[in-house]
mmCIF file of C-alpha atoms in Angstrom:
data_model
loop_
_atom_site.group_PDB
_atom_site.id
_atom_site.type_symbol
_atom_site.label_atom_id
_atom_site.label_comp_id
_atom_site.label_asym_id
_atom_site.label_seq_id
_atom_site.Cartn_x
_atom_site.Cartn_y
_atom_site.Cartn_z
ATOM 1 C CA UNK A 771 2.552 70.014 2.563
ATOM 2 C CA UNK A 772 3.126 70.516 -1.155
ATOM 3 C CA UNK A 773 0.648 69.749 -3.905
ATOM 4 C CA UNK A 774 1.509 68.773 -7.450
ATOM 5 C CA UNK A 775 -0.105 69.905 -10.658
ATOM 6 C CA UNK A 776 -1.841 66.515 -10.868
ATOM 7 C CA UNK A 777 -3.357 67.100 -7.417
ATOM 8 C CA UNK A 778 -4.761 70.457 -8.526
ATOM 9 C CA UNK A 779 -6.029 68.995 -11.804
ATOM 10 C CA UNK A 780 -7.829 66.147 -10.058
ATOM 11 C CA UNK A 781 -9.316 68.572 -7.520
ATOM 12 C CA UNK A 782 -10.660 70.852 -10.249
ATOM 13 C CA UNK A 783 -12.117 67.875 -12.141
ATOM 14 C CA UNK A 784 -13.817 66.550 -9.015
ATOM 15 C CA UNK A 785 -15.193 70.024 -8.307
ATOM 16 C CA UNK A 786 -16.766 70.191 -11.769
ATOM 17 C CA UNK A 787 -18.595 66.961 -11.015
ATOM 18 C CA UNK A 788 -19.651 68.342 -7.636
ATOM 19 C CA UNK A 789 -20.931 71.512 -9.259
ATOM 20 C CA UNK A 790 -23.282 69.480 -11.417
ATOM 21 C CA UNK A 791 -24.686 67.860 -8.282
ATOM 22 C CA UNK A 792 -24.814 70.870 -5.948
ATOM 23 C CA UNK A 793 -28.253 72.291 -5.344
ATOM 24 C CA UNK A 794 -28.585 75.790 -6.768
ATOM 25 C CA UNK A 795 -25.154 75.831 -8.406
ATOM 26 C CA UNK A 796 -25.129 77.270 -11.903
ATOM 27 C CA UNK A 797 -21.701 75.989 -12.838
ATOM 28 C CA UNK A 798 -20.696 79.351 -14.277
ATOM 29 C CA UNK A 799 -17.880 79.924 -11.832
ATOM 30 C CA UNK A 800 -14.298 79.337 -12.934
ATOM 31 C CA UNK A 801 -10.785 79.538 -11.553
ATOM 32 C CA UNK A 802 -9.680 81.989 -14.273
ATOM 33 C CA UNK A 803 -12.604 84.417 -14.192
ATOM 34 C CA UNK A 804 -10.444 87.487 -13.448
ATOM 35 C CA UNK A 805 -7.318 86.472 -15.330
ATOM 36 C CA UNK A 806 -7.889 89.035 -18.097
ATOM 37 C CA UNK A 807 -10.211 91.595 -16.512
ATOM 38 C CA UNK A 808 -8.481 92.021 -13.121
ATOM 39 C CA UNK A 809 -5.399 89.789 -12.833
ATOM 40 C CA UNK A 810 -4.136 91.653 -9.752
ATOM 41 C CA UNK A 811 -7.049 90.433 -7.646
ATOM 42 C CA UNK A 812 -5.064 87.486 -6.275
ATOM 43 C CA UNK A 813 -2.093 89.609 -5.216
ATOM 44 C CA UNK A 814 -4.268 92.251 -3.576
ATOM 45 C CA UNK A 815 -6.270 89.716 -1.571
ATOM 46 C CA UNK A 816 -3.146 87.760 -0.600
ATOM 47 C CA UNK A 817 -1.353 90.866 0.651
ATOM 48 C CA UNK A 818 -4.247 92.053 2.774
ATOM 49 C CA UNK A 819 -4.952 88.643 4.298
ATOM 50 C CA UNK A 820 -1.264 88.068 5.012
ATOM 51 C CA UNK A 821 -0.932 91.476 6.669
ATOM 52 C CA UNK A 822 -4.070 90.958 8.741
ATOM 53 C CA UNK A 823 -2.860 87.562 9.930
ATOM 54 C CA UNK A 824 0.565 88.942 10.844
ATOM 55 C CA UNK A 825 -1.267 91.349 13.127
ATOM 56 C CA UNK A 826 -3.653 88.695 14.436
ATOM 57 C CA UNK A 827 -3.226 85.065 13.419
ATOM 58 C CA UNK A 828 -6.831 84.367 14.359
ATOM 59 C CA UNK A 829 -7.994 86.392 11.350
ATOM 60 C CA UNK A 830 -7.495 83.394 9.060
ATOM 61 C CA UNK A 831 -10.173 81.510 10.987
ATOM 62 C CA UNK A 832 -12.421 84.583 11.053
ATOM 63 C CA UNK A 833 -12.316 84.934 7.272
ATOM 64 C CA UNK A 834 -13.069 81.237 6.848
ATOM 65 C CA UNK A 835 -16.085 81.545 9.138
ATOM 66 C CA UNK A 836 -17.251 84.672 7.305
ATOM 67 C CA UNK A 837 -17.380 82.714 4.031
ATOM 68 C CA UNK A 838 -19.223 79.812 5.672
ATOM 69 C CA UNK A 839 -21.842 82.068 7.244
ATOM 70 C CA UNK A 840 -22.298 83.937 3.973
ATOM 71 C CA UNK A 841 -22.865 80.834 1.865
ATOM 72 C CA UNK A 842 -25.397 79.221 4.199
ATOM 73 C CA UNK A 843 -27.791 82.179 3.899
ATOM 74 C CA UNK A 844 -29.017 83.202 0.424
ATOM 75 C CA UNK A 845 -26.026 81.392 -1.078
ATOM 76 C CA UNK A 846 -22.534 82.841 -1.523
ATOM 77 C CA UNK A 847 -23.618 86.368 -2.418
ATOM 78 C CA UNK A 848 -21.822 88.640 0.045
ATOM 79 C CA UNK A 849 -25.097 89.444 1.797
ATOM 80 C CA UNK A 850 -23.475 88.944 5.202
ATOM 81 C CA UNK A 851 -21.451 92.121 4.557
ATOM 82 C CA UNK A 852 -24.467 94.425 4.237
ATOM 83 C CA UNK A 853 -25.029 96.946 7.015
ATOM 84 C CA UNK A 854 -28.430 97.685 8.508
ATOM 85 C CA UNK A 855 -30.343 96.657 11.611
ATOM 86 C CA UNK A 856 -32.003 93.857 9.634
ATOM 87 C CA UNK A 857 -28.675 92.628 8.239
ATOM 88 C CA UNK A 858 -27.311 89.114 8.600
ATOM 89 C CA UNK A 859 -24.305 90.381 10.536
ATOM 90 C CA UNK A 860 -26.695 91.286 13.374
ATOM 91 C CA UNK A 861 -28.415 87.896 13.468
ATOM 92 C CA UNK A 862 -27.944 85.961 16.700
ATOM 93 C CA UNK A 863 -25.328 83.513 15.320
ATOM 94 C CA UNK A 864 -23.280 86.411 13.876
ATOM 95 C CA UNK A 865 -23.691 89.342 16.250
ATOM 96 C CA UNK A 866 -20.526 90.075 18.234
ATOM 97 C CA UNK A 867 -18.837 86.980 16.776
ATOM 98 C CA UNK A 868 -18.441 87.192 12.982
ATOM 99 C CA UNK A 869 -15.315 89.186 12.164
ATOM 100 C CA UNK A 870 -13.131 90.297 9.276
ATOM 101 C CA UNK A 871 -15.331 92.987 7.766
ATOM 102 C CA UNK A 872 -12.556 95.583 7.875
ATOM 103 C CA UNK A 873 -10.216 93.276 5.968
ATOM 104 C CA UNK A 874 -12.832 92.828 3.229
ATOM 105 C CA UNK A 875 -13.398 96.619 3.139
ATOM 106 C CA UNK A 876 -9.674 97.286 2.661
ATOM 107 C CA UNK A 877 -9.401 94.717 -0.126
ATOM 108 C CA UNK A 878 -12.430 96.158 -1.882
ATOM 109 C CA UNK A 879 -11.088 99.708 -1.664
ATOM 110 C CA UNK A 880 -7.822 98.708 -3.333
ATOM 111 C CA UNK A 881 -9.572 96.685 -6.029
ATOM 112 C CA UNK A 882 -11.936 99.541 -6.839
ATOM 113 C CA UNK A 883 -8.875 101.701 -7.506
ATOM 114 C CA UNK A 884 -7.356 99.058 -9.788
ATOM 115 C CA UNK A 885 -10.413 97.430 -11.396
ATOM 116 C CA UNK A 886 -13.511 99.549 -10.715
ATOM 117 C CA UNK A 887 -16.790 97.640 -10.452
ATOM 118 C CA UNK A 888 -15.246 94.347 -11.579
ATOM 119 C CA UNK A 889 -14.572 92.149 -8.528
ATOM 120 C CA UNK A 890 -17.560 91.214 -6.404
ATOM 121 C CA UNK A 891 -17.573 91.308 -2.629
ATOM 122 C CA UNK A 892 -18.766 87.688 -2.633
ATOM 123 C CA UNK A 893 -15.642 86.634 -4.543
ATOM 124 C CA UNK A 894 -13.423 88.656 -2.202
ATOM 125 C CA UNK A 895 -14.869 86.766 0.766
ATOM 126 C CA UNK A 896 -14.300 83.417 -0.959
ATOM 127 C CA UNK A 897 -10.703 84.247 -1.907
ATOM 128 C CA UNK A 898 -9.902 85.690 1.519
ATOM 129 C CA UNK A 899 -11.145 82.494 3.174
ATOM 130 C CA UNK A 900 -8.935 80.415 0.889
ATOM 131 C CA UNK A 901 -5.836 82.430 1.730
ATOM 132 C CA UNK A 902 -6.769 82.380 5.420
ATOM 133 C CA UNK A 903 -6.662 78.582 5.298
ATOM 134 C CA UNK A 904 -3.451 78.503 3.254
ATOM 135 C CA UNK A 905 -1.558 80.966 5.477
ATOM 136 C CA UNK A 906 -2.616 78.931 8.525
ATOM 137 C CA UNK A 907 -0.817 75.908 7.078
ATOM 138 C CA UNK A 908 -3.838 74.371 5.390
ATOM 139 C CA UNK A 909 -4.361 73.114 1.842
ATOM 140 C CA UNK A 910 -4.304 75.151 -1.337
ATOM 141 C CA UNK A 911 -7.482 74.765 -3.360
ATOM 142 C CA UNK A 912 -8.657 76.536 -6.501
ATOM 143 C CA UNK A 913 -11.300 79.078 -5.515
ATOM 144 C CA UNK A 914 -13.831 79.270 -8.314
ATOM 145 C CA UNK A 915 -14.854 82.857 -9.086
ATOM 146 C CA UNK A 916 -17.470 84.839 -10.964
ATOM 147 C CA UNK A 917 -20.072 85.423 -8.262
ATOM 148 C CA UNK A 918 -22.081 88.622 -8.150
ATOM 149 C CA UNK A 919 -23.345 90.378 -5.043
ATOM 150 C CA UNK A 920 -26.790 90.018 -3.554
ATOM 151 C CA UNK A 921 -29.149 92.955 -3.144
ATOM 152 C CA UNK A 922 -30.742 91.995 0.170
ATOM 153 C CA UNK A 923 -29.712 90.480 3.487
ATOM 154 C CA UNK A 924 -31.695 87.757 5.218
ATOM 155 C CA UNK A 925 -31.485 88.063 8.989
ATOM 156 C CA UNK A 926 -34.200 85.492 9.696
ATOM 157 C CA UNK A 927 -32.438 83.084 7.338
ATOM 158 C CA UNK A 928 -29.253 83.495 9.365
ATOM 159 C CA UNK A 929 -31.115 83.013 12.644
ATOM 160 C CA UNK A 930 -32.781 79.827 11.451
ATOM 161 C CA UNK A 931 -30.519 78.377 8.771
ATOM 162 C CA UNK A 932 -27.033 78.479 10.253
ATOM 163 C CA UNK A 933 -25.972 75.355 12.152
ATOM 164 C CA UNK A 934 -25.774 75.944 15.895
ATOM 165 C CA UNK A 935 -23.211 74.453 18.290
ATOM 166 C CA UNK A 936 -26.140 73.520 20.544
ATOM 167 C CA UNK A 937 -27.965 71.414 17.954
ATOM 168 C CA UNK A 938 -27.812 67.626 17.738
ATOM 169 C CA UNK A 939 -25.708 66.221 14.903
ATOM 170 C CA UNK A 940 -28.799 64.983 13.087
ATOM 171 C CA UNK A 941 -30.171 68.550 12.881
ATOM 172 C CA UNK A 942 -26.833 69.899 11.663
ATOM 173 C CA UNK A 943 -26.690 67.239 8.952
ATOM 174 C CA UNK A 944 -30.178 68.291 7.841
ATOM 175 C CA UNK A 945 -29.155 71.966 7.588
ATOM 176 C CA UNK A 946 -26.213 70.948 5.412
ATOM 177 C CA UNK A 947 -28.535 68.811 3.279
ATOM 178 C CA UNK A 948 -30.849 71.806 2.863
ATOM 179 C CA UNK A 949 -28.099 73.682 0.984
ATOM 180 C CA UNK A 950 -26.916 70.696 -1.042
ATOM 181 C CA UNK A 951 -24.120 69.459 1.215
ATOM 182 C CA UNK A 952 -23.818 65.964 2.672
ATOM 183 C CA UNK A 953 -22.653 64.222 5.830
ATOM 184 C CA UNK A 954 -19.035 64.086 4.666
ATOM 185 C CA UNK A 955 -19.141 67.856 4.200
ATOM 186 C CA UNK A 956 -20.403 68.222 7.783
ATOM 187 C CA UNK A 957 -17.391 66.399 9.175
ATOM 188 C CA UNK A 958 -14.865 67.943 6.782
ATOM 189 C CA UNK A 959 -15.983 71.548 7.191
ATOM 190 C CA UNK A 960 -16.238 71.115 10.955
ATOM 191 C CA UNK A 961 -12.504 70.475 10.696
ATOM 192 C CA UNK A 962 -12.157 74.202 10.069
ATOM 193 C CA UNK A 963 -12.355 74.422 13.857
ATOM 194 C CA UNK A 964 -8.728 73.393 13.901
ATOM 195 C CA UNK A 965 -8.148 77.171 13.947
ATOM 196 C CA UNK A 966 -9.997 79.977 15.692
ATOM 197 C CA UNK A 967 -11.579 80.727 19.040
ATOM 198 C CA UNK A 968 -15.015 80.493 20.650
ATOM 199 C CA UNK A 969 -16.769 82.453 23.388
ATOM 200 C CA UNK A 970 -17.776 80.887 26.699
ATOM 201 C CA UNK A 971 -21.436 81.388 25.821
ATOM 202 C CA UNK A 972 -21.041 78.809 23.040
ATOM 203 C CA UNK A 973 -19.800 75.987 25.253
ATOM 204 C CA UNK A 974 -20.919 76.887 28.786
ATOM 205 C CA UNK A 975 -23.806 74.436 28.324
ATOM 206 C CA UNK A 976 -21.168 71.727 28.808
ATOM 207 C CA UNK A 977 -19.995 73.181 32.120
ATOM 208 C CA UNK A 978 -21.485 73.643 35.567
ATOM 209 C CA UNK A 979 -20.395 74.996 38.919
ATOM 210 C CA UNK A 980 -18.299 71.894 39.540
ATOM 211 C CA UNK A 981 -16.243 70.021 36.988
ATOM 212 C CA UNK A 982 -17.556 66.705 38.329
ATOM 213 C CA UNK A 983 -20.980 67.421 36.869
ATOM 214 C CA UNK A 984 -19.741 68.701 33.529
ATOM 215 C CA UNK A 985 -20.604 67.009 30.215
ATOM 216 C CA UNK A 986 -19.286 63.434 30.574
ATOM 217 C CA UNK A 987 -17.972 63.543 27.001
ATOM 218 C CA UNK A 988 -15.671 66.452 27.914
ATOM 219 C CA UNK A 989 -12.207 65.673 29.314
ATOM 220 C CA UNK A 990 -12.294 66.401 33.056
ATOM 221 C CA UNK A 991 -9.119 68.484 33.157
ATOM 222 C CA UNK A 992 -10.232 70.521 30.159
ATOM 223 C CA UNK A 993 -13.658 71.015 31.798
ATOM 224 C CA UNK A 994 -12.052 72.348 34.969
ATOM 225 C CA UNK A 995 -9.864 74.762 33.008
ATOM 226 C CA UNK A 996 -12.823 76.025 31.005
ATOM 227 C CA UNK A 997 -14.894 76.432 34.138
ATOM 228 C CA UNK A 998 -12.144 78.568 35.626
ATOM 229 C CA UNK A 999 -12.008 80.695 32.466
ATOM 230 C CA UNK A 1000 -15.726 81.288 32.218
ATOM 231 C CA UNK A 1001 -16.789 81.544 35.864
ATOM 232 C CA UNK A 1002 -18.104 84.978 36.781
ATOM 233 C CA UNK A 1003 -17.733 86.354 33.260
ATOM 234 C CA UNK A 1004 -20.290 87.736 30.822
ATOM 235 C CA UNK A 1005 -19.906 84.854 28.382
ATOM 236 C CA UNK A 1006 -17.603 86.730 26.016
ATOM 237 C CA UNK A 1007 -14.300 85.298 27.251
ATOM 238 C CA UNK A 1008 -12.730 83.198 24.515
ATOM 239 C CA UNK A 1009 -10.564 80.136 24.222
ATOM 240 C CA UNK A 1010 -9.088 78.192 21.324
ATOM 241 C CA UNK A 1011 -11.187 75.643 19.451
ATOM 242 C CA UNK A 1012 -8.213 73.309 19.015
ATOM 243 C CA UNK A 1013 -6.422 72.868 22.321
ATOM 244 C CA UNK A 1014 -3.360 71.163 20.810
ATOM 245 C CA UNK A 1015 -2.509 73.388 17.815
ATOM 246 C CA UNK A 1016 -4.579 76.527 18.103
ATOM 247 C CA UNK A 1017 -3.384 78.480 15.059
ATOM 248 C CA UNK A 1018 -2.159 75.709 12.761
ATOM 249 C CA UNK A 1019 -4.498 74.194 10.206
ATOM 250 C CA UNK A 1020 -4.034 70.437 10.665
ATOM 251 C CA UNK A 1021 -5.960 67.284 11.569
ATOM 252 C CA UNK A 1022 -5.426 67.499 15.320
ATOM 253 C CA UNK A 1023 -8.993 68.740 15.707
ATOM 254 C CA UNK A 1024 -10.113 65.177 14.963
ATOM 255 C CA UNK A 1025 -7.509 63.682 17.271
ATOM 256 C CA UNK A 1026 -8.881 65.903 20.027
ATOM 257 C CA UNK A 1027 -12.349 64.444 19.512
ATOM 258 C CA UNK A 1028 -10.988 60.942 20.053
ATOM 259 C CA UNK A 1029 -9.674 62.171 23.416
ATOM 260 C CA UNK A 1030 -12.866 64.009 24.452
ATOM 261 C CA UNK A 1031 -11.239 67.390 23.900
ATOM 262 C CA UNK A 1032 -13.649 68.913 21.430
ATOM 263 C CA UNK A 1033 -14.687 72.360 22.670
ATOM 264 C CA UNK A 1034 -18.226 72.699 21.312
ATOM 265 C CA UNK A 1035 -20.872 70.061 21.856
ATOM 266 C CA UNK A 1036 -21.392 69.999 18.087
ATOM 267 C CA UNK A 1037 -17.695 69.170 17.679
ATOM 268 C CA UNK A 1038 -17.509 66.390 20.251
ATOM 269 C CA UNK A 1039 -20.890 65.137 19.111
ATOM 270 C CA UNK A 1040 -19.392 64.096 15.789
ATOM 271 C CA UNK A 1041 -17.587 61.344 17.679
ATOM 272 C CA UNK A 1042 -19.425 60.776 20.956
ATOM 273 C CA UNK A 1043 -23.154 61.398 20.483
ATOM 274 C CA UNK A 1044 -25.611 58.737 19.371
ATOM 275 C CA UNK A 1045 -26.124 60.605 16.088
ATOM 276 C CA UNK A 1046 -22.365 60.888 15.675
ATOM 277 C CA UNK A 1047 -21.729 57.223 16.357
ATOM 278 C CA UNK A 1048 -24.326 56.353 13.711
ATOM 279 C CA UNK A 1049 -23.306 58.886 11.055
ATOM 280 C CA UNK A 1050 -19.968 60.643 11.526
ATOM 281 C CA UNK A 1051 -17.683 58.795 13.967
ATOM 282 C CA UNK A 1052 -16.006 56.705 11.278
ATOM 283 C CA UNK A 1053 -15.083 59.820 9.280
ATOM 284 C CA UNK A 1054 -13.639 61.463 12.398
ATOM 285 C CA UNK A 1055 -11.441 58.417 12.911
ATOM 286 C CA UNK A 1056 -10.357 58.470 9.259
ATOM 287 C CA UNK A 1057 -9.327 62.136 9.307
ATOM 288 C CA UNK A 1058 -7.620 61.813 12.677
ATOM 289 C CA UNK A 1059 -5.276 59.268 11.120
ATOM 290 C CA UNK A 1060 -4.859 60.741 7.619
ATOM 291 C CA UNK A 1061 -4.026 64.457 7.339
ATOM 292 C CA UNK A 1062 -3.575 64.245 3.574
ATOM 293 C CA UNK A 1063 -7.094 62.892 3.061
ATOM 294 C CA UNK A 1064 -8.482 65.599 5.316
ATOM 295 C CA UNK A 1065 -6.696 68.303 3.313
ATOM 296 C CA UNK A 1066 -7.900 66.848 0.017
ATOM 297 C CA UNK A 1067 -11.492 66.522 1.185
ATOM 298 C CA UNK A 1068 -11.462 69.944 2.836
ATOM 299 C CA UNK A 1069 -10.512 71.641 -0.432
ATOM 300 C CA UNK A 1070 -13.195 69.661 -2.225
ATOM 301 C CA UNK A 1071 -15.886 70.578 0.314
ATOM 302 C CA UNK A 1072 -14.880 74.242 0.357
ATOM 303 C CA UNK A 1073 -15.300 74.557 -3.382
ATOM 304 C CA UNK A 1074 -18.565 72.673 -3.160
ATOM 305 C CA UNK A 1075 -19.784 75.055 -0.443
ATOM 306 C CA UNK A 1076 -18.644 78.014 -2.558
ATOM 307 C CA UNK A 1077 -21.044 76.837 -5.260
ATOM 308 C CA UNK A 1078 -24.170 77.214 -3.132
ATOM 309 C CA UNK A 1079 -26.609 79.294 -5.186
ATOM 310 C CA UNK A 1080 -24.174 81.848 -6.640
ATOM 311 C CA UNK A 1081 -25.522 84.871 -8.488
ATOM 312 C CA UNK A 1082 -23.978 85.012 -11.960
ATOM 313 C CA UNK A 1083 -24.547 86.631 -15.340
ATOM 314 C CA UNK A 1084 -26.868 89.611 -14.957
ATOM 315 C CA UNK A 1085 -28.192 88.655 -11.526
ATOM 316 C CA UNK A 1086 -27.260 90.811 -8.554
ATOM 317 C CA UNK A 1087 -24.601 93.475 -8.969
ATOM 318 C CA UNK A 1088 -20.952 94.297 -8.337
ATOM 319 C CA UNK A 1089 -21.082 96.468 -5.240
ATOM 320 C CA UNK A 1090 -18.784 99.482 -5.070
ATOM 321 C CA UNK A 1091 -18.912 99.334 -1.273
ATOM 322 C CA UNK A 1092 -19.398 95.894 0.255
ATOM 323 C CA UNK A 1093 -21.529 97.281 3.094
ATOM 324 C CA UNK A 1094 -24.282 98.805 0.929
ATOM 325 C CA UNK A 1095 -25.987 98.073 -2.368
ATOM 326 C CA UNK A 1096 -25.219 100.483 -5.206
#
C-alpha cells in the first residue's frame, strides 16, 4: 500500500493535535530531530532491522512489542533495555518473552561510531519498531524523535502497569487510559498482533484436557490444534498470533476475531466479551472491513503512544550502552 505526501502531512498534523492531548507528552519531539546532527540514523536502523528480519521474520513483531512495553512503564525512555535483577526486562510480563535486545545493541554500537552520544536508546527502539512494522507490510508513519534515556528501571511498574492477556477488556482499557490512551488505541494497537507469536502459557487458560470444554468463544478446530501443541509441554511452546497471515501486517487479525480465531483471551474479548460488545466490538468490525483505515489509525496511535512521557531537553541522558546508565 502506498502513501502520498498528503497522507503523511495529514498524519503529522493529526499527531501534533494528539501530542497536545496526550498525558505527559512535552511536544518537543519532531520528525527531523537528527537530520543535521546524525542524518545516518535512519539508514543504520533500517539496515539492522532489515537484516534481523531476513534472519527471523518474527523480529519485526518483537521490536514492536519492545517499544510498547517500554512506553507503558516510565514512558518511552528506553528503561526496558537496562540490565539488572530489578530491571523491567525481568518483570513477569517481559521475562523470557520480550526480545530484540541484541538488535538494539548492534544499532547502538554502529551509531556510537558514527555519532557518539547523540542518538538515544529510546529513539532507537521507537525507530526499530516503525521499521519492523513497515518491513512486515504495514504502514509507514513518521516516528517523532528527540527522546532521552531514563536513568532507572521500574520492575514493579512493569509487573502492574502492562496490560495482561488474562485481564478483562475493561481493565485493559483502564491501563491505556492511565497513560493517556483511549479505547480506540486499545483496539488499534491490539492489531499489532497481526504479526508475532505467543507462548502456550499465555493462552492455555482457554484450553482444557478436551477441546469440548475449551473457551466457547474459541473456534473448536483451533482449540483442538492448540491443545495438541501445548499438551505435556512446559508452557513455552509458541504459535502464531494471526492464524491466517502470520508474518504479514494486515487487518486479518480483526477478521479472525469475527470468526472466533483470536489466540489470546484479550484479543477475542475485543469482539466477544461483554466488555468488548459494549466498548470495542464496533471498532473490530470496522477494521476487519477497512484495511486502509486500520493502517491510518495504527500509525496515528503508534505516534501517540510514542509520546507517553518522553524525557527531553536536559532530562535523562544519552546512554553510550543501552544496557547500563553512563
